PDB file of C-alpha atoms and ligand atoms in Angstrom:
ATOM      1  CA  MET J   8      91.284 121.241  97.842  1.00 95.00           C
ATOM      2  CA  ILE J   9      94.434 122.493  99.502  1.00 98.00           C
ATOM      3  CA  LEU J  10      96.925 120.235 101.257  1.00 98.00           C
ATOM      4  CA  SER J  11      98.956 122.055 103.923  1.00 98.00           C
ATOM      5  CA  ILE J  12     102.364 120.461 104.358  1.00 98.00           C
ATOM      6  CA  ILE J  13     103.968 121.500 107.634  1.00 98.00           C
ATOM      7  CA  ILE J  14     107.722 121.016 107.886  1.00 98.00           C
ATOM      8  CA  PRO J  15     109.350 121.592 111.305  1.00 98.00           C
ATOM      9  CA  VAL J  16     113.091 121.852 110.911  1.00 98.00           C
ATOM     10  CA  TYR J  17     116.072 122.218 113.173  1.00 98.00           C
ATOM     11  CA  ASN J  18     119.647 121.921 111.944  1.00 98.00           C
ATOM     12  CA  GLU J  19     118.987 119.774 108.882  1.00 97.00           C
ATOM     13  CA  GLU J  20     121.439 121.334 106.407  1.00 97.00           C
ATOM     14  CA  LYS J  21     122.217 117.939 104.873  1.00 97.00           C
ATOM     15  CA  THR J  22     118.640 117.122 103.903  1.00 97.00           C
ATOM     16  CA  ILE J  23     116.538 120.280 103.768  1.00 98.00           C
ATOM     17  CA  GLU J  24     117.070 121.084 100.078  1.00 97.00           C
ATOM     18  CA  LYS J  25     116.290 117.560  98.959  1.00 98.00           C
ATOM     19  CA  ILE J  26     113.155 117.264 101.075  1.00 98.00           C
ATOM     20  CA  ILE J  27     111.832 120.603  99.731  1.00 97.00           C
ATOM     21  CA  ASP J  28     112.440 119.357  96.177  1.00 96.00           C
ATOM     22  CA  LEU J  29     110.595 116.113  96.896  1.00 98.00           C
ATOM     23  CA  VAL J  30     107.685 117.879  98.590  1.00 97.00           C
ATOM     24  CA  LEU J  31     107.351 120.249  95.612  1.00 96.00           C
ATOM     25  CA  LYS J  32     107.593 117.539  92.967  1.00 95.00           C
ATOM     26  CA  THR J  33     105.500 114.807  94.534  1.00 96.00           C
ATOM     27  CA  LYS J  34     102.324 114.164  92.571  1.00 95.00           C
ATOM     28  CA  LEU J  35      99.162 114.831  94.533  1.00 96.00           C
ATOM     29  CA  PRO J  36      95.743 113.369  93.766  1.00 95.00           C
ATOM     30  CA  ASN J  37      93.752 115.359  91.175  1.00 92.00           C
ATOM     31  CA  SER J  38      92.237 118.626  92.351  1.00 90.00           C
ATOM     32  CA  PHE J  39      94.806 119.071  95.157  1.00 96.00           C
ATOM     33  CA  GLU J  40      97.007 122.128  95.476  1.00 96.00           C
ATOM     34  CA  ARG J  41      99.819 122.330  97.997  1.00 96.00           C
ATOM     35  CA  GLU J  42     100.722 124.904 100.619  1.00 97.00           C
ATOM     36  CA  ILE J  43     104.154 124.297 102.143  1.00 98.00           C
ATOM     37  CA  ILE J  44     104.934 125.858 105.515  1.00 98.00           C
ATOM     38  CA  ILE J  45     108.487 125.458 106.778  1.00 98.00           C
ATOM     39  CA  ILE J  46     109.229 126.457 110.349  1.00 98.00           C
ATOM     40  CA  ASP J  47     112.906 126.910 111.086  1.00 98.00           C
ATOM     41  CA  ASP J  48     113.459 126.596 114.814  1.00 98.00           C
ATOM     42  CA  ALA J  49     116.496 128.882 115.131  1.00 98.00           C
ATOM     43  CA  SER J  50     118.841 126.490 113.365  1.00 98.00           C
ATOM     44  CA  SER J  51     122.487 127.250 113.999  1.00 98.00           C
ATOM     45  CA  ASP J  52     123.790 125.600 110.822  1.00 97.00           C
ATOM     46  CA  GLN J  53     123.161 126.503 107.160  1.00 98.00           C
ATOM     47  CA  THR J  54     119.525 125.321 107.171  1.00 98.00           C
ATOM     48  CA  LYS J  55     117.860 128.762 107.036  1.00 98.00           C
ATOM     49  CA  LYS J  56     120.203 130.057 104.332  1.00 98.00           C
ATOM     50  CA  LEU J  57     119.577 126.973 102.201  1.00 98.00           C
ATOM     51  CA  ILE J  58     115.786 127.285 102.565  1.00 98.00           C
ATOM     52  CA  LEU J  59     115.855 130.945 101.519  1.00 97.00           C
ATOM     53  CA  LYS J  60     118.044 130.116  98.525  1.00 96.00           C
ATOM     54  CA  LYS J  61     115.651 127.380  97.508  1.00 95.00           C
ATOM     55  CA  ILE J  62     112.547 129.575  97.888  1.00 94.00           C
ATOM     56  CA  GLN J  63     114.127 132.259  95.674  1.00 93.00           C
ATOM     57  CA  LYS J  64     114.380 129.767  92.843  1.00 91.00           C
ATOM     58  CA  ILE J  65     110.762 128.604  93.070  1.00 89.00           C
ATOM     59  CA  GLN J  66     108.392 130.029  90.457  1.00 82.00           C
ATOM     60  CA  GLN J  67     105.141 129.853  92.420  1.00 80.00           C
ATOM     61  CA  LYS J  68     106.160 131.844  95.483  1.00 76.00           C
ATOM     62  CA  ASN J  69     102.684 131.690  97.036  1.00 80.00           C
ATOM     63  CA  GLN J  70     103.081 127.919  97.361  1.00 92.00           C
ATOM     64  CA  ILE J  71     105.796 128.001 100.027  1.00 96.00           C
ATOM     65  CA  PHE J  72     106.329 129.956 103.251  1.00 96.00           C
ATOM     66  CA  LEU J  73     109.185 130.127 105.716  1.00 97.00           C
ATOM     67  CA  ILE J  74     108.627 131.073 109.326  1.00 98.00           C
ATOM     68  CA  THR J  75     111.744 131.611 111.396  1.00 98.00           C
ATOM     69  CA  LYS J  76     111.648 131.307 115.150  1.00 98.00           C
ATOM     70  CA  PRO J  77     113.948 133.476 117.271  1.00 97.00           C
ATOM     71  CA  GLU J  78     114.859 130.654 119.643  1.00 97.00           C
ATOM     72  CA  ASN J  79     114.903 126.878 119.573  1.00 98.00           C
ATOM     73  CA  GLU J  80     111.996 125.391 121.493  1.00 98.00           C
ATOM     74  CA  GLY J  81     111.384 121.981 119.939  1.00 97.00           C
ATOM     75  CA  LYS J  82     109.487 120.168 117.194  1.00 98.00           C
ATOM     76  CA  GLY J  83     106.075 120.696 118.797  1.00 98.00           C
ATOM     77  CA  SER J  84     106.461 124.468 119.050  1.00 98.00           C
ATOM     78  CA  ALA J  85     107.245 124.622 115.329  1.00 98.00           C
ATOM     79  CA  ILE J  86     104.288 122.400 114.416  1.00 98.00           C
ATOM     80  CA  LEU J  87     101.909 124.557 116.484  1.00 98.00           C
ATOM     81  CA  ILE J  88     103.014 127.683 114.594  1.00 98.00           C
ATOM     82  CA  GLY J  89     102.672 125.863 111.266  1.00 98.00           C
ATOM     83  CA  LEU J  90      99.194 124.613 112.122  1.00 98.00           C
ATOM     84  CA  LYS J  91      98.025 128.117 113.061  1.00 98.00           C
ATOM     85  CA  LYS J  92      99.351 129.549 109.802  1.00 97.00           C
ATOM     86  CA  SER J  93      97.919 126.765 107.607  1.00 98.00           C
ATOM     87  CA  LYS J  94      94.788 127.255 105.518  1.00 97.00           C
ATOM     88  CA  GLY J  95      94.464 123.839 103.853  1.00 98.00           C
ATOM     89  CA  ASP J  96      91.480 121.502 103.955  1.00 98.00           C
ATOM     90  CA  ILE J  97      93.826 118.662 104.866  1.00 98.00           C
ATOM     91  CA  ILE J  98      97.036 118.897 106.869  1.00 98.00           C
ATOM     92  CA  ILE J  99     100.099 116.657 106.814  1.00 98.00           C
ATOM     93  CA  ILE J 100     103.227 116.863 108.929  1.00 98.00           C
ATOM     94  CA  GLN J 101     106.479 116.227 107.102  1.00 98.00           C
ATOM     95  CA  ASP J 102     109.833 115.825 108.858  1.00 98.00           C
ATOM     96  CA  ALA J 103     112.766 117.649 107.313  1.00 97.00           C
ATOM     97  CA  ASP J 104     115.157 114.710 107.360  1.00 95.00           C
ATOM     98  CA  LEU J 105     114.790 112.068 104.667  1.00 95.00           C
ATOM     99  CA  GLU J 106     113.293 109.329 106.848  1.00 95.00           C
ATOM    100  CA  TYR J 107     109.712 109.892 105.656  1.00 97.00           C
ATOM    101  CA  LEU J 108     109.306 110.337 101.903  1.00 98.00           C
ATOM    102  CA  PRO J 109     106.571 112.407 100.215  1.00 98.00           C
ATOM    103  CA  LYS J 110     105.947 109.629  97.691  1.00 98.00           C
ATOM    104  CA  TYR J 111     103.393 108.319 100.220  1.00 98.00           C
ATOM    105  CA  TYR J 112     101.166 111.424 100.147  1.00 98.00           C
ATOM    106  CA  SER J 113      98.709 109.932  97.668  1.00 98.00           C
ATOM    107  CA  SER J 114      98.184 106.724  99.609  1.00 98.00           C
ATOM    108  CA  LEU J 115      97.918 108.689 102.863  1.00 98.00           C
ATOM    109  CA  LEU J 116      95.285 110.999 101.385  1.00 98.00           C
ATOM    110  CA  THR J 117      93.190 108.297  99.712  1.00 98.00           C
ATOM    111  CA  PRO J 118      91.264 107.124 102.846  1.00 98.00           C
ATOM    112  CA  ILE J 119      90.286 110.753 103.517  1.00 98.00           C
ATOM    113  CA  ILE J 120      89.259 111.374  99.891  1.00 97.00           C
ATOM    114  CA  ASP J 121      87.225 108.132  99.976  1.00 97.00           C
ATOM    115  CA  ASN J 122      85.527 109.237 103.206  1.00 97.00           C
ATOM    116  CA  LYS J 123      86.866 106.223 105.087  1.00 97.00           C
ATOM    117  CA  SER J 124      88.390 108.353 107.799  1.00 98.00           C
ATOM    118  CA  SER J 125      89.279 111.925 108.672  1.00 98.00           C
ATOM    119  CA  VAL J 126      92.640 110.951 110.197  1.00 98.00           C
ATOM    120  CA  VAL J 127      95.347 108.825 108.596  1.00 98.00           C
ATOM    121  CA  TYR J 128      98.663 107.740 110.115  1.00 98.00           C
ATOM    122  CA  GLY J 129     101.506 106.229 108.117  1.00 98.00           C
ATOM    123  CA  THR J 130     102.697 103.185 110.051  1.00 98.00           C
ATOM    124  CA  ARG J 131     106.274 101.960 109.882  1.00 95.00           C
ATOM    125  CA  ILE J 132     105.720  99.047 112.174  1.00 92.00           C
ATOM    126  CA  ARG J 133     103.628  96.611 110.164  1.00 88.00           C
ATOM    127  CA  THR J 134     106.186  96.289 107.373  1.00 85.00           C
ATOM    128  CA  MET J 135     109.268  96.349 109.615  1.00 83.00           C
ATOM    129  CA  LYS J 136     110.466  92.869 110.560  1.00 78.00           C
ATOM    130  CA  PHE J 137     111.816  92.340 114.055  1.00 78.00           C
ATOM    131  CA  LYS J 138     115.220  90.735 113.653  1.00 80.00           C
ATOM    132  CA  LEU J 139     117.904  90.964 116.335  1.00 81.00           C
ATOM    133  CA  PHE J 140     120.890  89.631 114.421  1.00 84.00           C
ATOM    134  CA  GLY J 141     122.227  89.222 110.911  1.00 82.00           C
ATOM    135  CA  GLU J 142     122.428  91.354 107.820  1.00 80.00           C
ATOM    136  CA  ASN J 143     118.784  92.468 107.738  1.00 79.00           C
ATOM    137  CA  ARG J 144     118.509  93.122 111.467  1.00 81.00           C
ATOM    138  CA  THR J 145     116.038  95.804 112.547  1.00 80.00           C
ATOM    139  CA  PRO J 146     117.776  99.191 112.626  1.00 79.00           C
ATOM    140  CA  LEU J 147     117.745 101.138 115.952  1.00 84.00           C
ATOM    141  CA  ILE J 148     116.268  98.186 117.803  1.00 89.00           C
ATOM    142  CA  LEU J 149     115.612  99.978 121.125  1.00 88.00           C
ATOM    143  CA  HIS J 150     113.889 102.738 119.265  1.00 90.00           C
ATOM    144  CA  TYR J 151     111.729 100.198 117.437  1.00 91.00           C
ATOM    145  CA  LEU J 152     110.792  98.432 120.680  1.00 92.00           C
ATOM    146  CA  MET J 153     110.007 101.723 122.390  1.00 94.00           C
ATOM    147  CA  ASN J 154     107.758 102.773 119.493  1.00 95.00           C
ATOM    148  CA  ARG J 155     105.915  99.455 119.772  1.00 95.00           C
ATOM    149  CA  PHE J 156     105.561  99.886 123.518  1.00 97.00           C
ATOM    150  CA  LEU J 157     104.272 103.477 123.200  1.00 98.00           C
ATOM    151  CA  SER J 158     101.664 102.359 120.653  1.00 98.00           C
ATOM    152  CA  LEU J 159     100.566  99.483 122.912  1.00 98.00           C
ATOM    153  CA  PHE J 160     100.385 101.842 125.886  1.00 98.00           C
ATOM    154  CA  THR J 161      98.254 104.249 123.820  1.00 98.00           C
ATOM    155  CA  ASN J 162      95.909 101.397 122.884  1.00 98.00           C
ATOM    156  CA  LEU J 163      95.583 100.251 126.490  1.00 98.00           C
ATOM    157  CA  LEU J 164      94.728 103.751 127.682  1.00 98.00           C
ATOM    158  CA  TYR J 165      92.429 104.802 124.860  1.00 98.00           C
ATOM    159  CA  GLY J 166      90.999 101.509 123.578  1.00 98.00           C
ATOM    160  CA  SER J 167      92.464 102.137 120.134  1.00 98.00           C
ATOM    161  CA  ASN J 168      94.208  99.751 117.782  1.00 97.00           C
ATOM    162  CA  ILE J 169      97.117 101.678 116.280  1.00 98.00           C
ATOM    163  CA  THR J 170     100.600 100.376 115.588  1.00 97.00           C
ATOM    164  CA  ASP J 171     102.673 103.556 115.258  1.00 98.00           C
ATOM    165  CA  MET J 172     101.630 106.376 117.557  1.00 98.00           C
ATOM    166  CA  GLU J 173     104.962 108.181 117.108  1.00 98.00           C
ATOM    167  CA  THR J 174     104.890 108.331 113.318  1.00 98.00           C
ATOM    168  CA  CYS J 175     105.607 111.736 111.810  1.00 97.00           C
ATOM    169  CA  PHE J 176     103.125 111.061 109.008  1.00 98.00           C
ATOM    170  CA  LYS J 177      99.930 112.268 110.647  1.00 98.00           C
ATOM    171  CA  VAL J 178      97.285 113.478 108.209  1.00 98.00           C
ATOM    172  CA  PHE J 179      94.016 115.045 109.304  1.00 98.00           C
ATOM    173  CA  THR J 180      91.254 117.280 108.057  1.00 98.00           C
ATOM    174  CA  ARG J 181      90.863 120.874 109.179  1.00 98.00           C
ATOM    175  CA  LYS J 182      87.678 119.827 110.941  1.00 98.00           C
ATOM    176  CA  VAL J 183      89.693 117.397 113.083  1.00 98.00           C
ATOM    177  CA  TYR J 184      92.314 120.055 113.778  1.00 98.00           C
ATOM    178  CA  ASN J 185      89.590 122.412 115.007  1.00 98.00           C
ATOM    179  CA  GLN J 186      88.348 119.645 117.307  1.00 98.00           C
ATOM    180  CA  ILE J 187      91.733 118.913 118.901  1.00 98.00           C
ATOM    181  CA  GLU J 188      92.779 122.502 119.464  1.00 96.00           C
ATOM    182  CA  PRO J 189      94.372 123.914 121.541  1.00 97.00           C
ATOM    183  CA  LEU J 190      97.596 121.911 121.343  1.00 98.00           C
ATOM    184  CA  ASN J 191     100.362 122.869 123.765  1.00 97.00           C
ATOM    185  CA  SER J 192     103.382 120.565 123.445  1.00 98.00           C
ATOM    186  CA  LYS J 193     106.680 122.197 122.619  1.00 97.00           C
ATOM    187  CA  GLY J 194     108.804 119.128 122.069  1.00 97.00           C
ATOM    188  CA  PHE J 195     108.383 115.632 120.678  1.00 98.00           C
ATOM    189  CA  GLU J 196     105.391 115.124 123.034  1.00 98.00           C
ATOM    190  CA  ILE J 197     103.350 116.764 120.280  1.00 98.00           C
ATOM    191  CA  GLU J 198     102.949 113.256 118.760  1.00 98.00           C
ATOM    192  CA  PRO J 199     101.179 111.718 121.809  1.00 98.00           C
ATOM    193  CA  GLU J 200      99.271 114.946 122.409  1.00 98.00           C
ATOM    194  CA  ILE J 201      97.783 114.971 118.891  1.00 98.00           C
ATOM    195  CA  THR J 202      97.067 111.231 119.119  1.00 98.00           C
ATOM    196  CA  SER J 203      95.419 111.305 122.530  1.00 98.00           C
ATOM    197  CA  LYS J 204      93.250 114.304 121.654  1.00 98.00           C
ATOM    198  CA  ILE J 205      92.084 112.586 118.458  1.00 98.00           C
ATOM    199  CA  LEU J 206      91.300 109.374 120.345  1.00 98.00           C
ATOM    200  CA  ARG J 207      89.514 111.190 123.149  1.00 98.00           C
ATOM    201  CA  LYS J 208      87.187 112.649 120.527  1.00 97.00           C
ATOM    202  CA  LYS J 209      86.501 109.048 119.424  1.00 97.00           C
ATOM    203  CA  ILE J 210      87.837 109.796 115.962  1.00 98.00           C
ATOM    204  CA  ASN J 211      89.081 106.716 114.131  1.00 97.00           C
ATOM    205  CA  ILE J 212      92.743 106.627 113.078  1.00 98.00           C
ATOM    206  CA  TYR J 213      93.182 104.816 109.773  1.00 98.00           C
ATOM    207  CA  GLU J 214      96.660 103.394 109.209  1.00 98.00           C
ATOM    208  CA  VAL J 215      98.478 103.088 105.901  1.00 98.00           C
ATOM    209  CA  ASP J 216     101.721 101.119 105.570  1.00 98.00           C
ATOM    210  CA  ILE J 217     104.828 103.143 104.816  1.00 97.00           C
ATOM    211  CA  LYS J 218     108.524 102.324 104.718  1.00 95.00           C
ATOM    212  CA  THR J 219     110.984 104.782 106.175  1.00 94.00           C
ATOM    213  CA  ILE J 220     114.733 105.125 105.820  1.00 92.00           C
ATOM    214  CA  PRO J 221     115.807 105.294 109.490  1.00 87.00           C
ATOM    215  CA  ARG J 222     118.750 107.529 110.314  1.00 87.00           C
ATOM    216  CA  GLY J 223     121.102 107.188 113.248  1.00 85.00           C
ATOM    217  CA  TYR J 224     122.331 109.742 115.772  1.00 88.00           C
ATOM    218  CA  ASN J 225     125.517 110.240 113.770  1.00 87.00           C
ATOM    219  CA  GLN J 226     123.265 111.442 110.917  1.00 88.00           C
ATOM    220  CA  GLY J 227     121.537 114.062 113.026  1.00 88.00           C
ATOM    221  CA  LYS J 228     118.678 112.239 114.748  1.00 87.00           C
ATOM    222  CA  LYS J 229     117.481 114.418 117.638  1.00 91.00           C
ATOM    223  CA  ILE J 230     114.818 112.485 119.522  1.00 90.00           C
ATOM    224  CA  LYS J 231     116.257 111.190 122.851  1.00 91.00           C
ATOM    225  CA  TRP J 232     115.440 108.295 125.206  1.00 92.00           C
ATOM    226  CA  TYR J 233     113.835 110.638 127.711  1.00 94.00           C
ATOM    227  CA  ASP J 234     111.318 111.732 125.066  1.00 96.00           C
ATOM    228  CA  ALA J 235     109.693 108.324 125.660  1.00 96.00           C
ATOM    229  CA  ILE J 236     109.075 109.343 129.283  1.00 97.00           C
ATOM    230  CA  PHE J 237     107.563 112.649 128.161  1.00 98.00           C
ATOM    231  CA  ALA J 238     105.387 110.659 125.741  1.00 98.00           C
ATOM    232  CA  ILE J 239     104.104 108.367 128.512  1.00 98.00           C
ATOM    233  CA  CYS J 240     103.352 111.356 130.769  1.00 98.00           C
ATOM    234  CA  THR J 241     101.535 113.142 127.930  1.00 98.00           C
ATOM    235  CA  LEU J 242      99.397 110.069 127.191  1.00 98.00           C
ATOM    236  CA  ILE J 243      98.447 109.719 130.861  1.00 98.00           C
ATOM    237  CA  LYS J 244      97.861 113.453 131.357  1.00 98.00           C
ATOM    238  CA  ASN J 245      95.499 113.695 128.386  1.00 97.00           C
ATOM    239  CA  LYS J 246      93.626 110.630 129.568  1.00 96.00           C
ATOM    240  CA  ILE J 247      92.891 111.953 133.026  1.00 95.00           C
ATOM    241  CA  ILE J 248      92.430 115.677 132.404  1.00 87.00           C
TER     242      ILE J 248
HETATM  243  N1  GTP W  42     111.348 122.858 114.757  1.00 70.61           N
HETATM  244  C1  GTP W  42     112.055 121.895 115.336  1.00 70.61           C
HETATM  245  N2  GTP W  42     112.148 120.751 114.703  1.00 70.61           N
HETATM  246  C2  GTP W  42     112.868 119.802 115.288  1.00 70.61           C
HETATM  247  C3  GTP W  42     113.513 119.945 116.526  1.00 70.61           C
HETATM  248  N3  GTP W  42     114.132 118.788 116.818  1.00 70.61           N
HETATM  249  C4  GTP W  42     113.873 117.975 115.773  1.00 70.61           C
HETATM  250  N4  GTP W  42     113.132 118.587 114.851  1.00 70.61           N
HETATM  251  C5  GTP W  42     112.660 118.097 113.562  1.00 70.61           C
HETATM  252  O1  GTP W  42     111.813 117.004 113.798  1.00 70.61           O
HETATM  253  C6  GTP W  42     112.009 116.007 112.809  1.00 70.61           C
HETATM  254  C7  GTP W  42     112.229 114.660 113.435  1.00 70.61           C
HETATM  255  O2  GTP W  42     113.388 114.633 114.222  1.00 70.61           O
HETATM  256  P1  GTP W  42     114.223 113.290 114.444  1.00 70.61           P
HETATM  257  O3  GTP W  42     115.342 113.622 115.346  1.00 70.61           O
HETATM  258  O4  GTP W  42     114.572 112.729 113.115  1.00 70.61           O
HETATM  259  O5  GTP W  42     113.287 112.318 115.234  1.00 70.61           O
HETATM  260  P2  GTP W  42     112.171 111.335 114.655  1.00 70.61           P
HETATM  261  O6  GTP W  42     112.419 111.056 113.221  1.00 70.61           O
HETATM  262  O7  GTP W  42     110.839 111.912 114.987  1.00 70.61           O
HETATM  263  O8  GTP W  42     112.302 110.037 115.446  1.00 70.61           O
HETATM  264  P3  GTP W  42     111.563 108.679 115.059  1.00 70.61           P
HETATM  265  O9  GTP W  42     110.670 108.357 116.208  1.00 70.61           O
HETATM  266  O10 GTP W  42     112.642 107.704 114.830  1.00 70.61           O
HETATM  267  O11 GTP W  42     110.771 108.924 113.819  1.00 70.61           O
HETATM  268  C8  GTP W  42     113.136 116.525 111.909  1.00 70.61           C
HETATM  269  O12 GTP W  42     112.592 117.155 110.795  1.00 70.61           O
HETATM  270  C9  GTP W  42     113.834 117.550 112.779  1.00 70.61           C
HETATM  271  O13 GTP W  42     114.465 118.574 112.039  1.00 70.61           O
HETATM  272  C10 GTP W  42     113.419 121.206 117.174  1.00 70.61           C
HETATM  273  O14 GTP W  42     113.968 121.457 118.244  1.00 70.61           O
HETATM  274  N5  GTP W  42     112.662 122.134 116.526  1.00 70.61           N
HETATM  275 MG1   MG W  43     113.568 111.605 111.776  1.00 70.61          MG
END
């Protein structure tokens, strides 16, 4: 079995080397090989140079590919290119910052290997406590509340029961990918587009708990408040069309 790991990246010079190392080293369940596809979206910092340097040092060159885009278009555009290039039996999307760690791959793949589901999402929400004040207060509280709202809105529209629609950790089989094609979103609306197309096909989304290390805007976070509006519009559009 081949696992295709799709990494969209834009200006992540601080984290790209580390995430590639983690993706390469992470143990996969027996019988799995990995195919890593990195899509650099016209980064203007050192990201591309660092990826090329890293690839040069890797022994198994056929394990990792870099696609460079001529102009920046957004996370979705990079994911679409990665999906088209991928050949794996199972596909996972991996952000290039260090919020989502590859150590969860095994637990994310298990429900698919056990034939419990053909789609698995890693959910941040169930393990994250909502706390407004104090030392252990929830980081990026508005972001957290918006993610909860977007998941609730998804459930209301599609009759689903998911807790983290916006998670980057979306894992699905090639068969599911073929069913949800074509995907069109260029930006962060790729998350609701993938989700709504899966739910419209009545495919069950199995959730696995994950813990992320949230980063702030001063650390390079790119998603903006208005992406929530695009997400709502995408969810509605895919419901009615
Ligand atoms: N290819 C591409 N990737 C992007 C672009 N903008 C962001 N990304 C990548 O998308 C990933 C997620 O971006 P973030 O800004 O961290 O947003 P987020 O983590 O999805 O936000 P959360 O909802 O908090 O999880 C990172 O790997 C970014 O490098 C873009 O314009 N093009
Ligand atoms: Mg992130």
